[in-house]
PDB file of C-alpha atoms in Angstrom:
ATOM      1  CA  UNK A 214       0.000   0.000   0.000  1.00 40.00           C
ATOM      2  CA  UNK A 215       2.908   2.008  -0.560  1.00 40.00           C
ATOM      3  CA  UNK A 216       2.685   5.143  -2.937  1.00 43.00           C
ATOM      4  CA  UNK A 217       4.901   6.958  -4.773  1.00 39.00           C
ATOM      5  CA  UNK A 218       7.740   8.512  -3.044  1.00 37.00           C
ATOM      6  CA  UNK A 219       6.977  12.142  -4.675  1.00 38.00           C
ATOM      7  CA  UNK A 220       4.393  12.175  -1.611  1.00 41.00           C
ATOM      8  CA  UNK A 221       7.616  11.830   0.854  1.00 39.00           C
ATOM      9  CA  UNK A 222       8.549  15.760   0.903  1.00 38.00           C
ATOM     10  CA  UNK A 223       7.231  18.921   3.130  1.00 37.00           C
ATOM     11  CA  UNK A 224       5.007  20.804   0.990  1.00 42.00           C
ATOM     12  CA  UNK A 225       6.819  23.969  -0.686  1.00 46.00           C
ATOM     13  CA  UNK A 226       6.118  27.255  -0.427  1.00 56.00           C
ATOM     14  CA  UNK A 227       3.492  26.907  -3.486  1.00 68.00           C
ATOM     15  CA  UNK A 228       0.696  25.272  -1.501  1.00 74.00           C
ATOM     16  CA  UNK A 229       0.691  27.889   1.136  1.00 78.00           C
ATOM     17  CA  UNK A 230       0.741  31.014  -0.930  1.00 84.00           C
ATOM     18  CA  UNK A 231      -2.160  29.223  -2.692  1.00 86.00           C
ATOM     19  CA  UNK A 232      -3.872  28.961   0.192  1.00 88.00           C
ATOM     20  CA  UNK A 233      -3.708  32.260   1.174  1.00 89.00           C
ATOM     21  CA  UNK A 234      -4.523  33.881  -2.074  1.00 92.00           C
ATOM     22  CA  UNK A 235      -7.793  31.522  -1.898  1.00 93.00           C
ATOM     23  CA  UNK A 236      -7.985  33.049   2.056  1.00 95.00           C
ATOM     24  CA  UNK A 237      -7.526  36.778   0.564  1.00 94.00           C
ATOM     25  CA  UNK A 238     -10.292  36.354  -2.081  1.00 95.00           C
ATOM     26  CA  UNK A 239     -13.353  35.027   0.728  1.00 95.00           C
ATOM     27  CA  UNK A 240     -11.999  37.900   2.784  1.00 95.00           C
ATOM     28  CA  UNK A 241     -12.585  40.169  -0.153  1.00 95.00           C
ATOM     29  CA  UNK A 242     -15.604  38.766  -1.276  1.00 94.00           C
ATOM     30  CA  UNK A 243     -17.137  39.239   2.345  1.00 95.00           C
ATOM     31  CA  UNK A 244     -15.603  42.512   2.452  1.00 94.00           C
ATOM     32  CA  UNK A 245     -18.964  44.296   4.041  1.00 95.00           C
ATOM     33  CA  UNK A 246     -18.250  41.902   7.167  1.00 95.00           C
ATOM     34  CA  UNK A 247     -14.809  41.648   6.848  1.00 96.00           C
ATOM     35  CA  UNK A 248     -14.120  45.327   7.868  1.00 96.00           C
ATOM     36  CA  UNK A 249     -15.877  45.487  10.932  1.00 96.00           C
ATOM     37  CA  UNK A 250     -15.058  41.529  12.001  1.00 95.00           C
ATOM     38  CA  UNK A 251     -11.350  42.595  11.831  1.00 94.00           C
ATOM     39  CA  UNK A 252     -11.572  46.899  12.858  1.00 95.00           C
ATOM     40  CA  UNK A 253     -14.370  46.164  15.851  1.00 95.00           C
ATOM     41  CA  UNK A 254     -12.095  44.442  18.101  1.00 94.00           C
ATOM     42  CA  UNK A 255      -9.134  46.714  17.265  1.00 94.00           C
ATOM     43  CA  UNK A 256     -11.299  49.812  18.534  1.00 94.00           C
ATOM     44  CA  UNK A 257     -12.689  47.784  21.774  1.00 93.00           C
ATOM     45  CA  UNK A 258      -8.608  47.635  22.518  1.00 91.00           C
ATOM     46  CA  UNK A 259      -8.111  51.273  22.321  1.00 92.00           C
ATOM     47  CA  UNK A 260     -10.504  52.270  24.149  1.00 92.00           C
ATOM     48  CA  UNK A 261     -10.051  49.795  26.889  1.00 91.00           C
ATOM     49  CA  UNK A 262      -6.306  49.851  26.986  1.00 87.00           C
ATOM     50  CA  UNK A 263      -5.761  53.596  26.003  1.00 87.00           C
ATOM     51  CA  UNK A 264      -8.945  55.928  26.929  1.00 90.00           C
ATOM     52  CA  UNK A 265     -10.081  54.358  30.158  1.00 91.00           C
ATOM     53  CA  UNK A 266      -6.963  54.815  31.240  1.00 90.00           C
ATOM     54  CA  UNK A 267      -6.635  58.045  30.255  1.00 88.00           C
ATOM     55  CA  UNK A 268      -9.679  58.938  31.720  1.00 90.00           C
ATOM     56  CA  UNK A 269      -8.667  57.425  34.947  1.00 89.00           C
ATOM     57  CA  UNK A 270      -5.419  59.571  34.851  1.00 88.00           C
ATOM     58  CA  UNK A 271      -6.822  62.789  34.954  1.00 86.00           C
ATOM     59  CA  UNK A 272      -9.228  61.265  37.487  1.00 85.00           C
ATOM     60  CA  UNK A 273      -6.494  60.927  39.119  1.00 84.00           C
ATOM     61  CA  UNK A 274      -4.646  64.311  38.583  1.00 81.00           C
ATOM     62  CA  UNK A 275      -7.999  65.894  39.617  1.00 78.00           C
ATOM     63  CA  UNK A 276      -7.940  64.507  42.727  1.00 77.00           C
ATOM     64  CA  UNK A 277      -3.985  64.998  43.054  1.00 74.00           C
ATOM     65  CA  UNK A 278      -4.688  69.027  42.477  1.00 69.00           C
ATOM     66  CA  UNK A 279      -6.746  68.842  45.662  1.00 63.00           C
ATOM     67  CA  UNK A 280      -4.111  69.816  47.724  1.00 57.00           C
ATOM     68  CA  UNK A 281      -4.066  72.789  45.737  1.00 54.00           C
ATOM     69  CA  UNK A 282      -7.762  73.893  46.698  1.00 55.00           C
ATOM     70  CA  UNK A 283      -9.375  71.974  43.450  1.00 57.00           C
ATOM     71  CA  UNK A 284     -12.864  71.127  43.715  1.00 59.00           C
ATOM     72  CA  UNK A 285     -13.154  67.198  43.929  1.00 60.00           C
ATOM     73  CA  UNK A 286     -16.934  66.803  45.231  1.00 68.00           C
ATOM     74  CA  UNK A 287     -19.409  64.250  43.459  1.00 71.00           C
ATOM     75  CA  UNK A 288     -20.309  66.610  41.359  1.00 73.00           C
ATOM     76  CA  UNK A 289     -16.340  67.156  40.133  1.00 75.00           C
ATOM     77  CA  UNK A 290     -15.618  63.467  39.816  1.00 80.00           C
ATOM     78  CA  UNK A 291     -18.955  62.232  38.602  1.00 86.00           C
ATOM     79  CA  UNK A 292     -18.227  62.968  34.893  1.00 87.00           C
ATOM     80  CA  UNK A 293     -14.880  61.242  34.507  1.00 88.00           C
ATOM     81  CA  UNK A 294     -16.533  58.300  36.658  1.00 89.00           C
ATOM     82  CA  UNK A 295     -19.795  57.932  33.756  1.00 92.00           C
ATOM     83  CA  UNK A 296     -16.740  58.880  30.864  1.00 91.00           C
ATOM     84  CA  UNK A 297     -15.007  56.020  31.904  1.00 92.00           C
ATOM     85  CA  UNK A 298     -18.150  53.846  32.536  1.00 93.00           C
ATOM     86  CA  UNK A 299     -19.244  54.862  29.231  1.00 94.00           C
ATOM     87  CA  UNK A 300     -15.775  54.200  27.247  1.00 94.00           C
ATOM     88  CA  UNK A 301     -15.762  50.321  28.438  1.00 94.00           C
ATOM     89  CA  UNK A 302     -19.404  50.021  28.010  1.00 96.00           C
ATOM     90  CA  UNK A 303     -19.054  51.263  23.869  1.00 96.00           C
ATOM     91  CA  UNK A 304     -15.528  49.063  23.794  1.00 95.00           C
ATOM     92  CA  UNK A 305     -17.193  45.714  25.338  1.00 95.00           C
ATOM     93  CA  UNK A 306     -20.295  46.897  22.407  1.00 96.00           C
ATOM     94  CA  UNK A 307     -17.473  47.018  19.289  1.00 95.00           C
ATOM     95  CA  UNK A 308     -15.929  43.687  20.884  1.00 94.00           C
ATOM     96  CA  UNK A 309     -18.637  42.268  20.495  1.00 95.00           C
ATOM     97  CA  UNK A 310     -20.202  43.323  17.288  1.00 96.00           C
ATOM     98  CA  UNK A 311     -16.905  42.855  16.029  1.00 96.00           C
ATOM     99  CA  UNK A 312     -17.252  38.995  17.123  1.00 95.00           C
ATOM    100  CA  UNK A 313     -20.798  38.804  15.833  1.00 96.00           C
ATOM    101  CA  UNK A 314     -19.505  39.827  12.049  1.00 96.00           C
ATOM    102  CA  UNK A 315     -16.268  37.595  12.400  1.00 96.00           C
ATOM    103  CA  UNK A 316     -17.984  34.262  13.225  1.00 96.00           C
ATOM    104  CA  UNK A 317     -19.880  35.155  10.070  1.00 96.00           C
ATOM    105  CA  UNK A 318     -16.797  35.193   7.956  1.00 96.00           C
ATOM    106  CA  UNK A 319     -15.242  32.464   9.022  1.00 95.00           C
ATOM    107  CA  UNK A 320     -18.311  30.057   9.000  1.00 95.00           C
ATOM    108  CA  UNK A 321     -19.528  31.821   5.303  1.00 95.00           C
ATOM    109  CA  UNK A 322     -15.614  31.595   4.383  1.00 95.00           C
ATOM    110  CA  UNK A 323     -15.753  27.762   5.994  1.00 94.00           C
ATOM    111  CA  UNK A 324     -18.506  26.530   4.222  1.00 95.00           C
ATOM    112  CA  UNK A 325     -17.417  27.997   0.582  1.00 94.00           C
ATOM    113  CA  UNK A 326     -13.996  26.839   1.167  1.00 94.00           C
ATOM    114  CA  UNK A 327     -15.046  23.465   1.539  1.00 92.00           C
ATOM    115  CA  UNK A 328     -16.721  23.750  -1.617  1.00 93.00           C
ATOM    116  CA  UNK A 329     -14.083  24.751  -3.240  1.00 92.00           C
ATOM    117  CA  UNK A 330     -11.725  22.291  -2.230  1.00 89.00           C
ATOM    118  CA  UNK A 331     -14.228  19.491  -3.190  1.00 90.00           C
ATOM    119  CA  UNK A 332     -14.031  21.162  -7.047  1.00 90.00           C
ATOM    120  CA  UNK A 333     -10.739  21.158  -6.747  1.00 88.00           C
ATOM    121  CA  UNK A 334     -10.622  16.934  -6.274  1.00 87.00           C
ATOM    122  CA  UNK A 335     -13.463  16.918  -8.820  1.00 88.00           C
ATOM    123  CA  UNK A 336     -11.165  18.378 -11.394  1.00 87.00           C
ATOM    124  CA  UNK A 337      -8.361  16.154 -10.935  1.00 86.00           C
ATOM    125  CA  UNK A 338      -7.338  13.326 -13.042  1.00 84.00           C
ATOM    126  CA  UNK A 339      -7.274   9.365 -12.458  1.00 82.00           C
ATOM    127  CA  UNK A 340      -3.209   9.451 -12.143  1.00 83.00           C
ATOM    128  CA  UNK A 341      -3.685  11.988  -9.680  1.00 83.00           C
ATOM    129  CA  UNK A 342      -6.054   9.572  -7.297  1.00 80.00           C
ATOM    130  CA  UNK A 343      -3.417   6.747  -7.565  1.00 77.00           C
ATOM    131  CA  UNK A 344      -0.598   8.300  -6.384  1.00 77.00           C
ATOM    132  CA  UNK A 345      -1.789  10.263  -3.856  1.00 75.00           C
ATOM    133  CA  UNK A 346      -3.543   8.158  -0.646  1.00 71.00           C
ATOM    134  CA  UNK A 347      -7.721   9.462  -0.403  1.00 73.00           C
ATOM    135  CA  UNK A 348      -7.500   9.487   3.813  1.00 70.00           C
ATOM    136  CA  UNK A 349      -4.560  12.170   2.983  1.00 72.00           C
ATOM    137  CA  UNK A 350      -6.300  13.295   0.436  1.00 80.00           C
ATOM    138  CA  UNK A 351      -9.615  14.054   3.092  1.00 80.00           C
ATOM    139  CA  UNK A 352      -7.509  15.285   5.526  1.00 76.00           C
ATOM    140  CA  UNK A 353      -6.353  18.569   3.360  1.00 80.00           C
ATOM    141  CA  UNK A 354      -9.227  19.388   1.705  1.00 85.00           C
ATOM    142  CA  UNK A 355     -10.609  19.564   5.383  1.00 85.00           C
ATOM    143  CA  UNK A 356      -7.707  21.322   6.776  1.00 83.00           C
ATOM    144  CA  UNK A 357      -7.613  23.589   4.102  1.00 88.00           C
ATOM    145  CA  UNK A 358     -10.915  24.752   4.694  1.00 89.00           C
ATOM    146  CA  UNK A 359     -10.671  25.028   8.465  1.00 88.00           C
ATOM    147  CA  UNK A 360      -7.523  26.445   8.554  1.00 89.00           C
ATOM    148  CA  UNK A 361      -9.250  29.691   7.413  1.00 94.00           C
ATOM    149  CA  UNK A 362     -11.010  30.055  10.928  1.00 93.00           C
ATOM    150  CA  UNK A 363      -7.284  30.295  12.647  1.00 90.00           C
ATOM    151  CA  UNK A 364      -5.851  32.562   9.879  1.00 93.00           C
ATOM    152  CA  UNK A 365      -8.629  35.074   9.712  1.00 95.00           C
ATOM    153  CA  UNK A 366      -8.472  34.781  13.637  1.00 93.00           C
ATOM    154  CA  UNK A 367      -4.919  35.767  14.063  1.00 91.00           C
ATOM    155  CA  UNK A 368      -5.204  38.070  11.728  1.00 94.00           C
ATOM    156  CA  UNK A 369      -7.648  39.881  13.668  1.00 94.00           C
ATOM    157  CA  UNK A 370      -5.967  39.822  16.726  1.00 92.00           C
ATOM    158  CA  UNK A 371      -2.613  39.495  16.383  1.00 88.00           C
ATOM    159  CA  UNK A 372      -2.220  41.963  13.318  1.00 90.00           C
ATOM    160  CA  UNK A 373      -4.863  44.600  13.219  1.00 93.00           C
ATOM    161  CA  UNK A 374      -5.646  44.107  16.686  1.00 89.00           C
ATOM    162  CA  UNK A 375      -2.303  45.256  17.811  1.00 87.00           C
ATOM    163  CA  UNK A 376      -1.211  47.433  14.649  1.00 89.00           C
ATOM    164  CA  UNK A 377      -4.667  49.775  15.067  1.00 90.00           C
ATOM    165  CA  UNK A 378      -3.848  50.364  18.956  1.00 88.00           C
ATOM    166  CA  UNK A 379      -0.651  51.123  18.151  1.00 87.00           C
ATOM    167  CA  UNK A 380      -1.358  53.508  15.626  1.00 88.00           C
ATOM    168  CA  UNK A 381      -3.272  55.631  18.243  1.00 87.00           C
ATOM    169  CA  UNK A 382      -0.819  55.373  20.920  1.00 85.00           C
ATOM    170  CA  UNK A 383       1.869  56.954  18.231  1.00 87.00           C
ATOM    171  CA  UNK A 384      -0.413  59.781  17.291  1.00 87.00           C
ATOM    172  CA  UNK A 385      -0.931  60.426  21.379  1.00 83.00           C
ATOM    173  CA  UNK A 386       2.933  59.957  22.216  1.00 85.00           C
ATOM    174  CA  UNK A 387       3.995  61.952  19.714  1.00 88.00           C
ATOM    175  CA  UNK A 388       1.826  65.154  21.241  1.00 86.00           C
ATOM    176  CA  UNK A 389       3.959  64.662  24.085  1.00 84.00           C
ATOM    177  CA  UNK A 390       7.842  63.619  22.425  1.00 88.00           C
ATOM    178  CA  UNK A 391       7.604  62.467  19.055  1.00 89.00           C
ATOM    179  CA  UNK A 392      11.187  61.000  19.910  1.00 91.00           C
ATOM    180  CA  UNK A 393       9.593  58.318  21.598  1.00 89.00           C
ATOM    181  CA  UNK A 394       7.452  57.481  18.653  1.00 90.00           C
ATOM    182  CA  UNK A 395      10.557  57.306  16.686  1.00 92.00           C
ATOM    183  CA  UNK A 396      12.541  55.207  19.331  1.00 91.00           C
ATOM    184  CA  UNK A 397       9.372  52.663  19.390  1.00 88.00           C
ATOM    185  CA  UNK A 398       8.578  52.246  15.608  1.00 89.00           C
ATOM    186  CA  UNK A 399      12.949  51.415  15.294  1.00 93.00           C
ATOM    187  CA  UNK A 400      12.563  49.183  18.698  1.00 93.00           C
ATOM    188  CA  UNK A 401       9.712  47.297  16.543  1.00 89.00           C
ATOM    189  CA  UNK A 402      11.198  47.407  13.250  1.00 92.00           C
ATOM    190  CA  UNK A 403      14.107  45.511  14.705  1.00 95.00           C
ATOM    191  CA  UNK A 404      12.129  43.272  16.472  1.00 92.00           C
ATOM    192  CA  UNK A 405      10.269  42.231  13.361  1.00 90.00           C
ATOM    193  CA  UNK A 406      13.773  41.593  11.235  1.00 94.00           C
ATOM    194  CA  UNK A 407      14.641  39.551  14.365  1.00 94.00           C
ATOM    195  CA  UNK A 408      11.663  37.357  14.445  1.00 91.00           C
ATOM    196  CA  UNK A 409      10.819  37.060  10.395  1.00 91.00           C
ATOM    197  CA  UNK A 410      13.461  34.163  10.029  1.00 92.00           C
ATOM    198  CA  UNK A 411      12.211  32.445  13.247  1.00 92.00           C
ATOM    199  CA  UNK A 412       8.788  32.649  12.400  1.00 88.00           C
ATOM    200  CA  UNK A 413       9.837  31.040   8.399  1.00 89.00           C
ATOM    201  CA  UNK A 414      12.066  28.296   9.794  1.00 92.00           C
ATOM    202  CA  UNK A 415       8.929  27.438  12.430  1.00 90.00           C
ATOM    203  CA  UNK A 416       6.475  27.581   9.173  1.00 86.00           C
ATOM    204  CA  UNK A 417       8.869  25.167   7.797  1.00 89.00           C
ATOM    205  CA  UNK A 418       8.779  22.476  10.681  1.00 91.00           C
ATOM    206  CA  UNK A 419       4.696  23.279  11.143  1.00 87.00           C
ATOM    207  CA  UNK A 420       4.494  22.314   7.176  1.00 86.00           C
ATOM    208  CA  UNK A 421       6.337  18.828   7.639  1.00 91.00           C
ATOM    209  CA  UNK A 422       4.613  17.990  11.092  1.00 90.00           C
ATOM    210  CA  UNK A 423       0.854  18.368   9.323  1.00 83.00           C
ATOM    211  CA  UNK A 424       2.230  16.638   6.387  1.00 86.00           C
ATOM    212  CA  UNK A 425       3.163  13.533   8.298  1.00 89.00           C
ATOM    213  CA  UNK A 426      -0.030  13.898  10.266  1.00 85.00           C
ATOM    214  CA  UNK A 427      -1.909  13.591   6.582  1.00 81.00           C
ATOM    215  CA  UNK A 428       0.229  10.304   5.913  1.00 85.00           C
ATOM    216  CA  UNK A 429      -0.967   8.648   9.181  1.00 87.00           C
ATOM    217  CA  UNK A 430      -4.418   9.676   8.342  1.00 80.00           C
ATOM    218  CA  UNK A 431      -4.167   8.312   4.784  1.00 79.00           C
ATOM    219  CA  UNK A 432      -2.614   4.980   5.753  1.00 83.00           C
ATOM    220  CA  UNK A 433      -5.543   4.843   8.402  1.00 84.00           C
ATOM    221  CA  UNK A 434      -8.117   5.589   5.360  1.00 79.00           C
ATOM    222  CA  UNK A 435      -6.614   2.840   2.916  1.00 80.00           C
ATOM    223  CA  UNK A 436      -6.354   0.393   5.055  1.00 84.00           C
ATOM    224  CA  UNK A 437      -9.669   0.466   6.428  1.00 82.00           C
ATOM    225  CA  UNK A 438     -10.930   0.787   2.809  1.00 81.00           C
ATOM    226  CA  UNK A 439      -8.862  -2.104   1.775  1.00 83.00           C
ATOM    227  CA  UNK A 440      -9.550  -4.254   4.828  1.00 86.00           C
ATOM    228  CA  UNK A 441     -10.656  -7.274   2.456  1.00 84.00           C
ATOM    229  CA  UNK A 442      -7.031  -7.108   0.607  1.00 84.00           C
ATOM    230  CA  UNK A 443      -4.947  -6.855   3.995  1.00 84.00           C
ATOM    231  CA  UNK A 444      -7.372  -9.739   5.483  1.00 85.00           C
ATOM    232  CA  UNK A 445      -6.368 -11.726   2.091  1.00 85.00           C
ATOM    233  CA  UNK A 446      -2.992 -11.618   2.618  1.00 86.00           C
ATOM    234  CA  UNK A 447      -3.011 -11.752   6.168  1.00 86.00           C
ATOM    235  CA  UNK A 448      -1.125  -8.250   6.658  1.00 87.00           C
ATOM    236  CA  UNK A 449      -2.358  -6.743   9.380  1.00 88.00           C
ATOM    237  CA  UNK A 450       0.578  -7.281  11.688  1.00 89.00           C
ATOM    238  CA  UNK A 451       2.224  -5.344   8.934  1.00 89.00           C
ATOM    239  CA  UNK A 452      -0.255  -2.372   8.083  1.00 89.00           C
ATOM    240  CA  UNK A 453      -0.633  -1.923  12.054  1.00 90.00           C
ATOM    241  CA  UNK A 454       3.408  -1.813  12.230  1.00 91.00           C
ATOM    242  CA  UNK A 455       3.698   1.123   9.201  1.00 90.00           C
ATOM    243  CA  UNK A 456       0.868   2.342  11.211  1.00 90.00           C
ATOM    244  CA  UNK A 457       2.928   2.870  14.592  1.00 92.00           C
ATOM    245  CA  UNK A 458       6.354   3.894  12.963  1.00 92.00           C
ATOM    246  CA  UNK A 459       3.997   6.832  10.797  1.00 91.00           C
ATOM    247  CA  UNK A 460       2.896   8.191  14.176  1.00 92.00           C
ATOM    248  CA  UNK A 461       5.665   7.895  16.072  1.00 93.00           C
ATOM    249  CA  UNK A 462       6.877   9.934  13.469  1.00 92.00           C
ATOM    250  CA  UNK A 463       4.212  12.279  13.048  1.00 92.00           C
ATOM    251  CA  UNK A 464       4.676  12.615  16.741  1.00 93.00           C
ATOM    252  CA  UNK A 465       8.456  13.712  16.942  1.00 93.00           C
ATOM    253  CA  UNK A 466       7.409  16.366  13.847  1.00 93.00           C
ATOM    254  CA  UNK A 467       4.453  17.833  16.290  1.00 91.00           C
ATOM    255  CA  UNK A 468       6.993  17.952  19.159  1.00 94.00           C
ATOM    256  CA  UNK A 469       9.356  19.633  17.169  1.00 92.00           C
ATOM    257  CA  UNK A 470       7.405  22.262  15.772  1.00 90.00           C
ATOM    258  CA  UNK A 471       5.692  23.077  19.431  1.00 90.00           C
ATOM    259  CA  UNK A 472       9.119  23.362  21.579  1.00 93.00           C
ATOM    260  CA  UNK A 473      10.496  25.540  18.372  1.00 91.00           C
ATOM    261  CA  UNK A 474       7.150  27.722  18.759  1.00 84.00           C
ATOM    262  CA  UNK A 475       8.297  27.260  22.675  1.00 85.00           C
TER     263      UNK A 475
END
């Protein structure tokens, strides 16, 4: 049940920039919930990591001047108390309109993508069936598909999620010293030229370790689907022996690529 050893190698670079053109099109083609899925959460950020604590500070200064003979009664205080009520209660609202529009895009994006990779098989030819195994086959049409939840996700939240705060902080440090904007865009441009080979070379070992776990479920698939063939030759003690060495090997890829990530 062996197949061709062109199956053997990590996927390239090709499949994953194919992916993620497909990715970029359902994001574009759901563009009217795309924006506010990924721009909601970014402004529930600012203004509950930026303006409430603003609005705390000069709380705070407020009450600081009254040593100085500053009013600081109820009627003082009350309006930075209800400003900073009000600024979580409108961030918590974006947050979670924001999540209302973005489980929208990825089930919509899901469900399409699915589709799509389905056409995909559809279009393939015979030689292209029997050299590749159908459990592996299965497992990245699904993964393809459902790996769009976790990319639109992290794009969200790790990318504009942080790169929109950030924004706004630099437009309110530099009112202050726009030296320290400088100093923190060069502290993060370094950073980034730092961490861009790390994060390839992890993409690398991530690409083998759900490759291998595609070969275990492929073997799996066949040999379930050829039971009556393994039966007839009475190699079970040898599928079930492939089938230990493929996850123990699939195993030391997925414990690679999480103590790299580590």
């Amino acid at each position: 049940m062996e197949k061709s050893a062109s199956q053997g190698g990590p996927p390239g670079r090709g499949p994953v920039v194919l992916a993620l053109r497909y990715y970029g099109r359902e994001l574009a083609r759901m563009r009217w919930l795309t924006a506010p899925a990924m721009l909601l959460p970014a402004v529930g950020n600012i203004g509950i990591s930026y303006i409430a604590p603003l609005v705390v500070a000069k709380l705070v200064g407020r009450i600081a001047d009254d040593t100085a003979g500053a009013d600081t009664g109820l009627g003082a205080t009350l309006p930075y108390v209800l400003g900073f009520a009000a600024v979580l209660l409108l961030s918590e609202g974006a947050w979670r309109l924001g999540l209302h529009c973005l489980n929208r895009v990825d089930a919509l994006g899901i469900e399409r993508l699915y589709i799509t990779g389905m056409d995909e098989l559809f279009a393939k030819d015979a030689a292209f069936f029997h050299d590749n195994f159908a459990g592996s086959l299965t497992k990245r049409v699904l993964s393809f598909a459902s790996r769009f939840e976790e990319f639109v996700d992290a794009l969200t939240f790790s990318v504009v999620g942080r790169f929109v705060p950030l924004l706004f902080g630099s437009v309110v440090l530099w009112r202050y010293e726009p030296l320290l904007v400088v100093a923190l865009l060069a502290m993060i441009a370094v950073t980034g030229v730092c961490v861009f080979p790390l994060v390839r070379r992890r993409q690398a070992l991530v690409d083998r370790r759900e490759e291998a776990i595609a070969r275990v479920s492929g073997h799996v698939s066949d040999s379930l689907m050829n039971m009556d063939t393994v039966r007839a030759f009475a190699a079970e003690e040898r599928e079930a022996a492939e089938h230990r060495s493929r996850v123990a090997h699939s195993r030391a890829l997925t414990l690679r690529s999480w103590d790299y990530g580590n």
